[in-house]
Short mmCIF file of C-alpha atoms in Angstrom, two decimals:
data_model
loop_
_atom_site.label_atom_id
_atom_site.label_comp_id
_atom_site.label_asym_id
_atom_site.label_seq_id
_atom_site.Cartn_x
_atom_site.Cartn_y
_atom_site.Cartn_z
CA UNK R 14 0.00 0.00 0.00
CA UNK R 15 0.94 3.48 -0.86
CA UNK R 16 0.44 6.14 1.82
CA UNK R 17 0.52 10.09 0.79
CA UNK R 18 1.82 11.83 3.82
CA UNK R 19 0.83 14.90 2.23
CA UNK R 20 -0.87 15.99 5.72
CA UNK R 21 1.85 15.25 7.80
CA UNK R 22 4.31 17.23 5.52
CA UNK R 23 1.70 20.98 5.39
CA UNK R 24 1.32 20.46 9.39
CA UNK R 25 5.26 20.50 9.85
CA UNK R 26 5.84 23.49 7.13
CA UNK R 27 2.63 25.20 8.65
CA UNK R 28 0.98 25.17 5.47
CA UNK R 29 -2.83 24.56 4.50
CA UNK R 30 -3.94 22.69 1.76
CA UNK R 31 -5.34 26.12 0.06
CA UNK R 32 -1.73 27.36 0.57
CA UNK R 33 -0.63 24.68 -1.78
CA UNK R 34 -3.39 24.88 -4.11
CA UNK R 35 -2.38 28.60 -4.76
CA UNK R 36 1.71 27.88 -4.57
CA UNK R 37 1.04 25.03 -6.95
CA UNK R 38 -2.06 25.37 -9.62
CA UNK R 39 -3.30 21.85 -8.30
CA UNK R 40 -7.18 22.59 -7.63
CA UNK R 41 -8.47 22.78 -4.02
CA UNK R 42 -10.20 19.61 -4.53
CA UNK R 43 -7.64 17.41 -5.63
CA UNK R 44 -5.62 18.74 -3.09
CA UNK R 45 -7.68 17.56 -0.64
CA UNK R 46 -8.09 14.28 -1.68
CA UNK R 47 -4.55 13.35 -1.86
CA UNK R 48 -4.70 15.63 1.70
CA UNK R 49 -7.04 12.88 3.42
CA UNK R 50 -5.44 9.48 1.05
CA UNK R 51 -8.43 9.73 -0.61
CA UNK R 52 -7.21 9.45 -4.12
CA UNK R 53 -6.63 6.06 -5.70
CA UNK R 54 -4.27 7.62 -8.73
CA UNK R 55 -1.61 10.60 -8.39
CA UNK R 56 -0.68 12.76 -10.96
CA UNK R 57 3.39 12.66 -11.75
CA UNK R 58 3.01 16.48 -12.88
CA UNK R 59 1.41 16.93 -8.91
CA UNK R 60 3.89 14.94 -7.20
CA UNK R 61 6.14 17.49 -9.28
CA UNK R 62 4.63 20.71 -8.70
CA UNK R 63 3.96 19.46 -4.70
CA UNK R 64 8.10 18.25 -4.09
CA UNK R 65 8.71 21.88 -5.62
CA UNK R 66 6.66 23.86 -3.55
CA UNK R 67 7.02 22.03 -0.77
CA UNK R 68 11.01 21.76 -1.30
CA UNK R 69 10.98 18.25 -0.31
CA UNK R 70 12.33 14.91 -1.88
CA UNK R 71 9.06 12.57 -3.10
CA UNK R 72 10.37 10.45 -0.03
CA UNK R 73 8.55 12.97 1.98
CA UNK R 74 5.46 12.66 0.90
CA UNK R 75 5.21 9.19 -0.47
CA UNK R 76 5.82 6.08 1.34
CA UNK R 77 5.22 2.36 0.76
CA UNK R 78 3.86 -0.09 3.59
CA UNK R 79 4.47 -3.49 2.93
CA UNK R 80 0.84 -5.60 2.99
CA UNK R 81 0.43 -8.06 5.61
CA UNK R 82 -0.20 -10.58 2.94
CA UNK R 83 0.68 -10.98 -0.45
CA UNK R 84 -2.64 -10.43 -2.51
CA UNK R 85 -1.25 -12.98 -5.29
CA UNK R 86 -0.71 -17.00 -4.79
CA UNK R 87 2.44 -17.89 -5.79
CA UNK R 88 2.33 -20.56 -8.39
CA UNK R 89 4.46 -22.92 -5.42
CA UNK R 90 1.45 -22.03 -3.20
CA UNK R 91 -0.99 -23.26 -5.99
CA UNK R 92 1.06 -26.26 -6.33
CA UNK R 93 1.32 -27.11 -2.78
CA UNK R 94 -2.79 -27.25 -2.54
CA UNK R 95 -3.02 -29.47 -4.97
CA UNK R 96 -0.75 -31.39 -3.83
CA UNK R 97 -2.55 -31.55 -0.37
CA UNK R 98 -6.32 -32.18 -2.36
CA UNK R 99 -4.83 -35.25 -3.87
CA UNK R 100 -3.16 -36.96 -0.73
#
């Protein structure tokens, strides 16, 4: 999973999300959807314009968390059923 930490990041600068919107050109709304993780898609031009206003590395902003579980059975995995079905 990919987590914006796009709050975190205006709270430590002191910024609000209409303070980026104006520094930026990225409307209000979109803005606040990467703001509360809503957004399921980020623009690369955004994560652009943000990292410049923001003077921060994409690091900052972006972070992966591993998944507690792979969503995809590995073919072994498949195998290994099988395997167990027909013992």
């Amino acid at each position: 999973m990919v987590r914006i930490l796009l709050s975190k990041k205006l709270g430590e600068l002191r910024w609000t999300q209409a303070d980026l919107a104006r520094a930026t050109g990225i409307r209000p709304s979109t803005i606040n959807e990467y703001y509360h993780e809503f957004a399921e898609r980020i623009n690369l031009e955004h994560l652009d314009l943000i990292c410049e206003a923001l003077q921060c590395d994409l690091g900052e902003i972006l972070v992966r968390v591993p998944n507690a579980e792979p969503k995809v059975k590995s073919r072994s995995t498949a195998r290994e059923r099988k395997k167990e079905e027909n013992a």
